[in-house]
């Protein structure tokens, strides 16, 4: 990888951290997800900066950005678009919905009905949308950053496991630390700073970086480790269900991306260990409330 | 089996194992483990001091509480303190741990201490091993089938616990676990069979290696005192089993099993006496009629005599036959023994020596009260026939409201016979037999009391008679010049049913009167009897196949296999030792080969790990190379550069793509040369020099 690209990556991370204060790991994970061509799920309480994070990333990546606020009365057509009869042209024309953007922020996804959620999730997996029996491809690249409130909050529809599987990583931001919060209090409006933010990447450089991610080497030893982790999650009693094969693939992709962001062109066990704590939505523990990913990491040794 | 890198199976490379209760499901696993441990030790409750047991339970509970209340200390020092307390208490009661009971007491204390030491999931494996060992110690006390089955259940439970260690989280019911446990049991079976049948036998079953008293082993006593047999009758324990081969057994009224003859009395107690009666048995071999051949399997009773059906013809190997048909055992019966005997129903008019005559008429210090004397006079009046006198006495018993009872009043006076005959008139065989014999002697008729068993349950399932302690009986024999000894059972005059049927403990009347089995068994009663028969048949088979497989039977088996030609015992021992050493070599090789299969880079990594462990920084199994480098550099700052260099190379060799393309001999940076270089660097790693010596 040449220096120019590496510099861009560094700049990307640096600029994101200038706005998202005190959350370097969360921003790095978000960037890694997008570089690995995956979708991101942010689970947290309202007001901790989920939307800001999505905004920052959209801007830095230079992506065409749309935001959908999910509500309980949202209809699938509201996000995919509708076909309307055009009087002048005497034909049906398609009016694309907000899903037809390079980066879609699906805000508070668990407030929408399951029907609406699945419209979004179909788009995420197929990267195409079927409206009125006509299948339309979504733009390239296509990312979804979905945010959700923790499920115990009232008025939400929890996402089924099979749909959660489509998010590569799931992060949560948490409250800022004291110093970061002080900075926020002094300089309260992040939106103004957001508007000053210049894109670091464009569609071409992003595509280039994505190919670089795919070229990151995962050695035999590392694949052994990954497969041990996958097998353990499927066979051990602590797990109701383990990683799916799709989850395994996205795990590797995310750790490749993490390795690249760490300035390496090969994956280390540490990279896997960095992303695994953010994949608990791919797993389900038999005993709720246990730190299932930590348990997994504790019990599988590195070959 | 899945080839997972589970931590408990490998030698742990970690300094700080994860606390078992912090893992998911670990709490449950811990509680199951310590409960099972407690369960395996609990049957020892019967044999060891309550204080020791309480300490054990306290230690186990302490471990359980420590899981909930983490502040409870579980370090080395607290274990030392507990050990000091536990061993002091055990030593206080038992002295040094030599012998069965002290050994078990110390073992139980150590089990408790081990439970306190359970830290990681790995330790559950130790619990399983200890549990299996503890199960084995129970056979030091008993080896019956009803005892073995619960222990087998415990073994299965321990195997199940072992299977749980395959998973990080225990689950009660899983098909795969059941399969695994079944597999383990099946795999053990051939080994068990080989060891059981071919491992050189010591004579005697395991629970006789006790050296301590055989307290609690029931049987007839050395003497007959009014009141002693009552305790016996209430026990359903089997005294012995008699097998009659193809012959039908004698009728119930003829089943008098002679144990001991009591010649000497002091008015209350009848004893054998320390002398006399060593007569040689007469040759009665020609008697053919009513001859029974049978085999007795005698439960241990720690007595010096054997039981025989009246009248034994010849002594078995284990005993001498005395003139009064008493079988003196050559050794106290401390283990189950078997012997074969012939019985004939005829004595052959034995004659008495002078000494015997004197003994058979002596009343010692027995008090004969005036009213008793008058009564006896009335029996002897106008007749010289012993049988006639005896019949009169029996008639007297029969017609004078005498009651057969298992709970007669205590006879406290100086003349118990008098008190029994005139005041209480309530008693069981012992009362009747001793009173009758006393009356006979006073009337000038030689008489003796015989104790043994009467009847027994015929089990048609196994063609055996099972004689229980509740069949204990006492009767008398009187001597007549022309006929020799004649059996007279005075109890028959009071309760003839006692002779035909056995006493049914469950049907004791409220006043202690005994109701007897009726012959028409119907419904549940029938079912109950059938169950007992089947139970006894199972027990008999168990004893025949397993418990009695002693050194003698083993020799027979070896002979049939043609293995008796040489000293098989030593050959087997040798073969066993060779097999054990071969197995350990094999397992060592298997583990080694697993290591060998790993590529040279893995080898060098484990070399590095070993070296670092020696330097005091052990890599956790799940710790990545860079994380480890950071941690190690912090712990050993003086090695920072070397550690970085080594880690760089190791990471390069293991995870970097370029290493695949590296050609051997490519300007000195080949994989091999890199490996050699790194090896020397690892060897050079040293703990920090002592600054003073530097």
mmCIF file with all atom_site columns, N, CA and C in Angstrom, chain B residues 542-578:
data_model
loop_
_atom_site.group_PDB
_atom_site.id
_atom_site.type_symbol
_atom_site.label_atom_id
_atom_site.label_alt_id
_atom_site.label_comp_id
_atom_site.label_asym_id
_atom_site.label_entity_id
_atom_site.label_seq_id
_atom_site.pdbx_PDB_ins_code
_atom_site.Cartn_x
_atom_site.Cartn_y
_atom_site.Cartn_z
_atom_site.occupancy
_atom_site.B_iso_or_equiv
_atom_site.pdbx_formal_charge
_atom_site.auth_seq_id
_atom_site.auth_comp_id
_atom_site.auth_asym_id
_atom_site.auth_atom_id
_atom_site.pdbx_PDB_model_num
ATOM 1   N N  . UNK B 1 542 ? -25.151 -62.767 42.607 1.00 0.00 ? 542 UNK B N  1
ATOM 2   C CA . UNK B 1 542 ? -24.113 -61.749 42.785 1.00 0.00 ? 542 UNK B CA 1
ATOM 3   C C  . UNK B 1 542 ? -22.945 -62.330 43.586 1.00 0.00 ? 542 UNK B C  1
ATOM 4   N N  . UNK B 1 543 ? -23.305 -62.975 44.690 1.00 0.00 ? 543 UNK B N  1
ATOM 5   C CA . UNK B 1 543 ? -22.265 -63.550 45.536 1.00 0.00 ? 543 UNK B CA 1
ATOM 6   C C  . UNK B 1 543 ? -21.495 -64.631 44.797 1.00 0.00 ? 543 UNK B C  1
ATOM 7   N N  . UNK B 1 544 ? -22.245 -65.448 44.051 1.00 0.00 ? 544 UNK B N  1
ATOM 8   C CA . UNK B 1 544 ? -21.608 -66.565 43.360 1.00 0.00 ? 544 UNK B CA 1
ATOM 9   C C  . UNK B 1 544 ? -20.640 -66.048 42.294 1.00 0.00 ? 544 UNK B C  1
ATOM 10  N N  . UNK B 1 545 ? -21.107 -65.041 41.543 1.00 0.00 ? 545 UNK B N  1
ATOM 11  C CA . UNK B 1 545 ? -20.305 -64.592 40.407 1.00 0.00 ? 545 UNK B CA 1
ATOM 12  C C  . UNK B 1 545 ? -19.182 -63.637 40.798 1.00 0.00 ? 545 UNK B C  1
ATOM 13  N N  . UNK B 1 546 ? -19.486 -62.749 41.754 1.00 0.00 ? 546 UNK B N  1
ATOM 14  C CA . UNK B 1 546 ? -18.512 -61.679 41.996 1.00 0.00 ? 546 UNK B CA 1
ATOM 15  C C  . UNK B 1 546 ? -17.802 -61.804 43.337 1.00 0.00 ? 546 UNK B C  1
ATOM 16  N N  . UNK B 1 547 ? -18.606 -61.842 44.409 1.00 0.00 ? 547 UNK B N  1
ATOM 17  C CA . UNK B 1 547 ? -17.969 -61.755 45.722 1.00 0.00 ? 547 UNK B CA 1
ATOM 18  C C  . UNK B 1 547 ? -17.150 -63.015 46.011 1.00 0.00 ? 547 UNK B C  1
ATOM 19  N N  . UNK B 1 548 ? -17.688 -64.168 45.582 1.00 0.00 ? 548 UNK B N  1
ATOM 20  C CA . UNK B 1 548 ? -16.980 -65.393 45.916 1.00 0.00 ? 548 UNK B CA 1
ATOM 21  C C  . UNK B 1 548 ? -15.923 -65.760 44.907 1.00 0.00 ? 548 UNK B C  1
ATOM 22  N N  . UNK B 1 549 ? -15.698 -64.875 43.953 1.00 0.00 ? 549 UNK B N  1
ATOM 23  C CA . UNK B 1 549 ? -14.633 -65.173 43.008 1.00 0.00 ? 549 UNK B CA 1
ATOM 24  C C  . UNK B 1 549 ? -13.308 -64.912 43.716 1.00 0.00 ? 549 UNK B C  1
ATOM 25  N N  . UNK B 1 550 ? -12.838 -65.907 44.448 1.00 0.00 ? 550 UNK B N  1
ATOM 26  C CA . UNK B 1 550 ? -11.631 -65.702 45.234 1.00 0.00 ? 550 UNK B CA 1
ATOM 27  C C  . UNK B 1 550 ? -10.453 -66.382 44.551 1.00 0.00 ? 550 UNK B C  1
ATOM 28  N N  . UNK B 1 551 ? -9.365  -66.457 45.276 1.00 0.00 ? 551 UNK B N  1
ATOM 29  C CA . UNK B 1 551 ? -8.163  -67.003 44.647 1.00 0.00 ? 551 UNK B CA 1
ATOM 30  C C  . UNK B 1 551 ? -8.376  -68.448 44.195 1.00 0.00 ? 551 UNK B C  1
ATOM 31  N N  . UNK B 1 552 ? -9.183  -69.187 44.960 1.00 0.00 ? 552 UNK B N  1
ATOM 32  C CA . UNK B 1 552 ? -9.422  -70.576 44.582 1.00 0.00 ? 552 UNK B CA 1
ATOM 33  C C  . UNK B 1 552 ? -10.168 -70.679 43.265 1.00 0.00 ? 552 UNK B C  1
ATOM 34  N N  . UNK B 1 553 ? -11.230 -69.877 43.163 1.00 0.00 ? 553 UNK B N  1
ATOM 35  C CA . UNK B 1 553 ? -12.006 -69.902 41.926 1.00 0.00 ? 553 UNK B CA 1
ATOM 36  C C  . UNK B 1 553 ? -11.190 -69.388 40.753 1.00 0.00 ? 553 UNK B C  1
ATOM 37  N N  . UNK B 1 554 ? -10.334 -68.425 41.064 1.00 0.00 ? 554 UNK B N  1
ATOM 38  C CA . UNK B 1 554 ? -9.507  -67.893 39.992 1.00 0.00 ? 554 UNK B CA 1
ATOM 39  C C  . UNK B 1 554 ? -8.598  -68.989 39.460 1.00 0.00 ? 554 UNK B C  1
ATOM 40  N N  . UNK B 1 555 ? -8.078  -69.777 40.389 1.00 0.00 ? 555 UNK B N  1
ATOM 41  C CA . UNK B 1 555 ? -7.218  -70.885 39.973 1.00 0.00 ? 555 UNK B CA 1
ATOM 42  C C  . UNK B 1 555 ? -7.987  -71.820 39.059 1.00 0.00 ? 555 UNK B C  1
ATOM 43  N N  . UNK B 1 556 ? -9.246  -72.123 39.445 1.00 0.00 ? 556 UNK B N  1
ATOM 44  C CA . UNK B 1 556 ? -10.070 -73.009 38.616 1.00 0.00 ? 556 UNK B CA 1
ATOM 45  C C  . UNK B 1 556 ? -10.232 -72.438 37.215 1.00 0.00 ? 556 UNK B C  1
ATOM 46  N N  . UNK B 1 557 ? -10.521 -71.121 37.190 1.00 0.00 ? 557 UNK B N  1
ATOM 47  C CA . UNK B 1 557 ? -10.727 -70.474 35.891 1.00 0.00 ? 557 UNK B CA 1
ATOM 48  C C  . UNK B 1 557 ? -9.462  -70.562 35.056 1.00 0.00 ? 557 UNK B C  1
ATOM 49  N N  . UNK B 1 558 ? -8.323  -70.277 35.678 1.00 0.00 ? 558 UNK B N  1
ATOM 50  C CA . UNK B 1 558 ? -7.063  -70.298 34.959 1.00 0.00 ? 558 UNK B CA 1
ATOM 51  C C  . UNK B 1 558 ? -6.767  -71.702 34.458 1.00 0.00 ? 558 UNK B C  1
ATOM 52  N N  . UNK B 1 559 ? -7.144  -72.666 35.286 1.00 0.00 ? 559 UNK B N  1
ATOM 53  C CA . UNK B 1 559 ? -6.925  -74.044 34.897 1.00 0.00 ? 559 UNK B CA 1
ATOM 54  C C  . UNK B 1 559 ? -7.730  -74.353 33.645 1.00 0.00 ? 559 UNK B C  1
ATOM 55  N N  . UNK B 1 560 ? -8.982  -73.902 33.653 1.00 0.00 ? 560 UNK B N  1
ATOM 56  C CA . UNK B 1 560 ? -9.822  -74.173 32.493 1.00 0.00 ? 560 UNK B CA 1
ATOM 57  C C  . UNK B 1 560 ? -9.311  -73.444 31.265 1.00 0.00 ? 560 UNK B C  1
ATOM 58  N N  . UNK B 1 561 ? -8.587  -72.356 31.489 1.00 0.00 ? 561 UNK B N  1
ATOM 59  C CA . UNK B 1 561 ? -8.013  -71.636 30.352 1.00 0.00 ? 561 UNK B CA 1
ATOM 60  C C  . UNK B 1 561 ? -6.628  -72.177 30.005 1.00 0.00 ? 561 UNK B C  1
ATOM 61  N N  . UNK B 1 562 ? -6.166  -73.147 30.786 1.00 0.00 ? 562 UNK B N  1
ATOM 62  C CA . UNK B 1 562 ? -4.855  -73.725 30.543 1.00 0.00 ? 562 UNK B CA 1
ATOM 63  C C  . UNK B 1 562 ? -3.720  -72.812 30.948 1.00 0.00 ? 562 UNK B C  1
ATOM 64  N N  . UNK B 1 563 ? -3.983  -71.940 31.898 1.00 0.00 ? 563 UNK B N  1
ATOM 65  C CA . UNK B 1 563 ? -2.962  -70.968 32.276 1.00 0.00 ? 563 UNK B CA 1
ATOM 66  C C  . UNK B 1 563 ? -2.329  -71.291 33.632 1.00 0.00 ? 563 UNK B C  1
ATOM 67  N N  . UNK B 1 564 ? -2.610  -72.496 34.129 1.00 0.00 ? 564 UNK B N  1
ATOM 68  C CA . UNK B 1 564 ? -2.110  -72.791 35.467 1.00 0.00 ? 564 UNK B CA 1
ATOM 69  C C  . UNK B 1 564 ? -0.736  -73.445 35.441 1.00 0.00 ? 564 UNK B C  1
ATOM 70  N N  . UNK B 1 565 ? -0.227  -73.630 34.235 1.00 0.00 ? 565 UNK B N  1
ATOM 71  C CA . UNK B 1 565 ? 1.030   -74.368 34.114 1.00 0.00 ? 565 UNK B CA 1
ATOM 72  C C  . UNK B 1 565 ? 2.179   -73.631 34.820 1.00 0.00 ? 565 UNK B C  1
ATOM 73  N N  . UNK B 1 566 ? 2.198   -72.320 34.634 1.00 0.00 ? 566 UNK B N  1
ATOM 74  C CA . UNK B 1 566 ? 3.300   -71.567 35.235 1.00 0.00 ? 566 UNK B CA 1
ATOM 75  C C  . UNK B 1 566 ? 2.739   -70.683 36.337 1.00 0.00 ? 566 UNK B C  1
ATOM 76  N N  . UNK B 1 567 ? 3.584   -69.996 36.993 1.00 0.00 ? 567 UNK B N  1
ATOM 77  C CA . UNK B 1 567 ? 3.133   -69.130 38.074 1.00 0.00 ? 567 UNK B CA 1
ATOM 78  C C  . UNK B 1 567 ? 2.407   -67.936 37.482 1.00 0.00 ? 567 UNK B C  1
ATOM 79  N N  . UNK B 1 568 ? 1.138   -68.135 37.254 1.00 0.00 ? 568 UNK B N  1
ATOM 80  C CA . UNK B 1 568 ? 0.392   -67.119 36.514 1.00 0.00 ? 568 UNK B CA 1
ATOM 81  C C  . UNK B 1 568 ? 0.403   -65.773 37.218 1.00 0.00 ? 568 UNK B C  1
ATOM 82  N N  . UNK B 1 569 ? 0.368   -65.845 38.529 1.00 0.00 ? 569 UNK B N  1
ATOM 83  C CA . UNK B 1 569 ? 0.288   -64.609 39.309 1.00 0.00 ? 569 UNK B CA 1
ATOM 84  C C  . UNK B 1 569 ? 1.400   -63.643 38.917 1.00 0.00 ? 569 UNK B C  1
ATOM 85  N N  . UNK B 1 570 ? 2.615   -64.207 38.853 1.00 0.00 ? 570 UNK B N  1
ATOM 86  C CA . UNK B 1 570 ? 3.755   -63.337 38.575 1.00 0.00 ? 570 UNK B CA 1
ATOM 87  C C  . UNK B 1 570 ? 3.769   -62.908 37.124 1.00 0.00 ? 570 UNK B C  1
ATOM 88  N N  . UNK B 1 571 ? 3.375   -63.871 36.253 1.00 0.00 ? 571 UNK B N  1
ATOM 89  C CA . UNK B 1 571 ? 3.335   -63.535 34.839 1.00 0.00 ? 571 UNK B CA 1
ATOM 90  C C  . UNK B 1 571 ? 2.347   -62.400 34.606 1.00 0.00 ? 571 UNK B C  1
ATOM 91  N N  . UNK B 1 572 ? 1.191   -62.489 35.288 1.00 0.00 ? 572 UNK B N  1
ATOM 92  C CA . UNK B 1 572 ? 0.199   -61.438 35.080 1.00 0.00 ? 572 UNK B CA 1
ATOM 93  C C  . UNK B 1 572 ? 0.699   -60.112 35.619 1.00 0.00 ? 572 UNK B C  1
ATOM 94  N N  . UNK B 1 573 ? 1.271   -60.161 36.805 1.00 0.00 ? 573 UNK B N  1
ATOM 95  C CA . UNK B 1 573 ? 1.823   -58.936 37.394 1.00 0.00 ? 573 UNK B CA 1
ATOM 96  C C  . UNK B 1 573 ? 2.796   -58.281 36.419 1.00 0.00 ? 573 UNK B C  1
ATOM 97  N N  . UNK B 1 574 ? 3.666   -59.124 35.876 1.00 0.00 ? 574 UNK B N  1
ATOM 98  C CA . UNK B 1 574 ? 4.676   -58.635 34.954 1.00 0.00 ? 574 UNK B CA 1
ATOM 99  C C  . UNK B 1 574 ? 4.002   -58.041 33.724 1.00 0.00 ? 574 UNK B C  1
ATOM 100 N N  . UNK B 1 575 ? 3.039   -58.807 33.180 1.00 0.00 ? 575 UNK B N  1
ATOM 101 C CA . UNK B 1 575 ? 2.337   -58.332 31.991 1.00 0.00 ? 575 UNK B CA 1
ATOM 102 C C  . UNK B 1 575 ? 1.634   -57.015 32.283 1.00 0.00 ? 575 UNK B C  1
ATOM 103 N N  . UNK B 1 576 ? 1.080   -56.943 33.475 1.00 0.00 ? 576 UNK B N  1
ATOM 104 C CA . UNK B 1 576 ? 0.355   -55.733 33.862 1.00 0.00 ? 576 UNK B CA 1
ATOM 105 C C  . UNK B 1 576 ? 1.309   -54.541 33.922 1.00 0.00 ? 576 UNK B C  1
ATOM 106 N N  . UNK B 1 577 ? 2.438   -54.761 34.551 1.00 0.00 ? 577 UNK B N  1
ATOM 107 C CA . UNK B 1 577 ? 3.425   -53.684 34.647 1.00 0.00 ? 577 UNK B CA 1
ATOM 108 C C  . UNK B 1 577 ? 3.908   -53.264 33.267 1.00 0.00 ? 577 UNK B C  1
ATOM 109 N N  . UNK B 1 578 ? 4.162   -54.274 32.433 1.00 0.00 ? 578 UNK B N  1
ATOM 110 C CA . UNK B 1 578 ? 4.624   -53.964 31.077 1.00 0.00 ? 578 UNK B CA 1
ATOM 111 C C  . UNK B 1 578 ? 3.551   -53.171 30.344 1.00 0.00 ? 578 UNK B C  1
#
